[in-house]
Amino acid sequence: MDTKRLIVFGGIIAAIVIGMSFFSPKLQIKQESIASPVVSVSTFSLYEVARAVAGETLEIHPIIPLGTDAHMFSPNPKQVSGITESALFIYNGAGFETWAENLKQTLPKTTQVIDMSQKVALIKSEGHGEHDQGEEHQHGMYDPHYWLDIDNMIKMTQILESEFSKLSPANAELYHGNAAAYIGKLQKLKSEYTAGLAECKNRTLITNHDAFGYLAKANHLENVSVIGLSSDEQPSAKNIADIINLVKEHGVKTIFFEEFINDNVSQTIARETGAKAQSLQPLENISEDELKSHQTYLTIMDENLKKLREAMECR
């Protein structure tokens, strides 16, 4: 009797072992098959909005490395391969990424491409009017730094909520809630800018790089830059002399520069006029130190506001 029980028990154990070996690979394959879709984004602002809306449901891959001048970046073969394998490739547009226009023509049909500049309100590069979604788009004619208009950040959030809901319908309700929460924070930030820059002794914003046109327009500031939209431009001696005269004439106390761009000219103007040279973050990209200290679009824009209020002697 004991021998029969032992034989039966042994048979049961063997069946369990065989069953485990049979089902384990299937479980592993199933886990691998439900990997999150990959979304590749170019600029930091797009990365910020994408993460805010998607949470942990999608893999958001920033293309441009931390601390890199985004204007001068061009993807290497490995980065191009990553974009090719993405479900979505979202780029800034309006001529900001010179490499993206050619690249998108080579991507597989499995990679959906979104040019975010087609979906927001743009201003022309030299202030000759505005461009709204639906109009004919001409790259290079418009200022591509549109994320510094908080209304555009709100629009970007709404667009990504819609696109992510198509990509992962099961998470649509989550995306809606996340988008609403982030838009609430952006609306609060906009109110703080409106109130914080309402009454200022000086409303002239002087920067080394023409990246703050949207911020200036949204807050009724006069925007003057040493160089144009591209960070690799070289200013003329006349332009520098004109800005020095403007600083003295208007009593400007601060010349702003961008951390990722050579600040020699800004420092020179500051020395010549007695003004202070200070960094202002246009959020084209962030540094490793900013990432490590958990800086975001919201916290950096808040810090920018404090610097602007001090520079312009706002009440």
mmCIF file of N, CA, C and O in Angstrom, residues 110 117 149 169-170 186 236 239 313:
data_model
loop_
_atom_site.group_PDB
_atom_site.id
_atom_site.type_symbol
_atom_site.label_atom_id
_atom_site.label_comp_id
_atom_site.label_asym_id
_atom_site.label_seq_id
_atom_site.Cartn_x
_atom_site.Cartn_y
_atom_site.Cartn_z
ATOM 1 N N THR A 110 5.203 52.138 -39.720
ATOM 2 C CA THR A 110 4.834 51.812 -38.336
ATOM 3 C C THR A 110 5.169 52.937 -37.378
ATOM 4 O O THR A 110 4.732 52.921 -36.221
ATOM 5 N N SER A 117 4.726 71.841 -34.366
ATOM 6 C CA SER A 117 4.570 73.242 -34.773
ATOM 7 C C SER A 117 3.348 73.455 -35.659
ATOM 8 O O SER A 117 2.852 74.581 -35.786
ATOM 9 N N ASP A 149 5.459 80.251 -24.778
ATOM 10 C CA ASP A 149 4.103 80.769 -24.619
ATOM 11 C C ASP A 149 3.328 79.665 -23.904
ATOM 12 O O ASP A 149 3.122 78.583 -24.454
ATOM 13 N N PRO A 169 -5.638 53.026 -26.249
ATOM 14 C CA PRO A 169 -7.013 53.358 -25.862
ATOM 15 C C PRO A 169 -7.386 52.928 -24.441
ATOM 16 O O PRO A 169 -8.200 53.588 -23.786
ATOM 17 N N ALA A 170 -6.776 51.850 -23.969
ATOM 18 C CA ALA A 170 -7.093 51.360 -22.624
ATOM 19 C C ALA A 170 -6.705 52.369 -21.546
ATOM 20 O O ALA A 170 -7.252 52.338 -20.434
ATOM 21 N N LEU A 186 -0.164 74.525 -15.507
ATOM 22 C CA LEU A 186 0.261 75.511 -16.504
ATOM 23 C C LEU A 186 -0.582 76.784 -16.409
ATOM 24 O O LEU A 186 -0.044 77.899 -16.542
ATOM 25 N N SER A 236 27.153 91.376 -35.421
ATOM 26 C CA SER A 236 28.002 92.390 -36.036
ATOM 27 C C SER A 236 28.415 93.419 -34.979
ATOM 28 O O SER A 236 27.755 93.574 -33.941
ATOM 29 N N ASN A 239 25.640 95.887 -34.435
ATOM 30 C CA ASN A 239 24.543 95.385 -33.607
ATOM 31 C C ASN A 239 24.899 95.470 -32.122
ATOM 32 O O ASN A 239 24.076 95.877 -31.292
ATOM 33 N N GLU A 313 12.646 95.256 -12.334
ATOM 34 C CA GLU A 313 12.200 96.013 -11.165
ATOM 35 C C GLU A 313 10.659 96.063 -11.118
ATOM 36 O O GLU A 313 10.041 97.129 -11.137
#
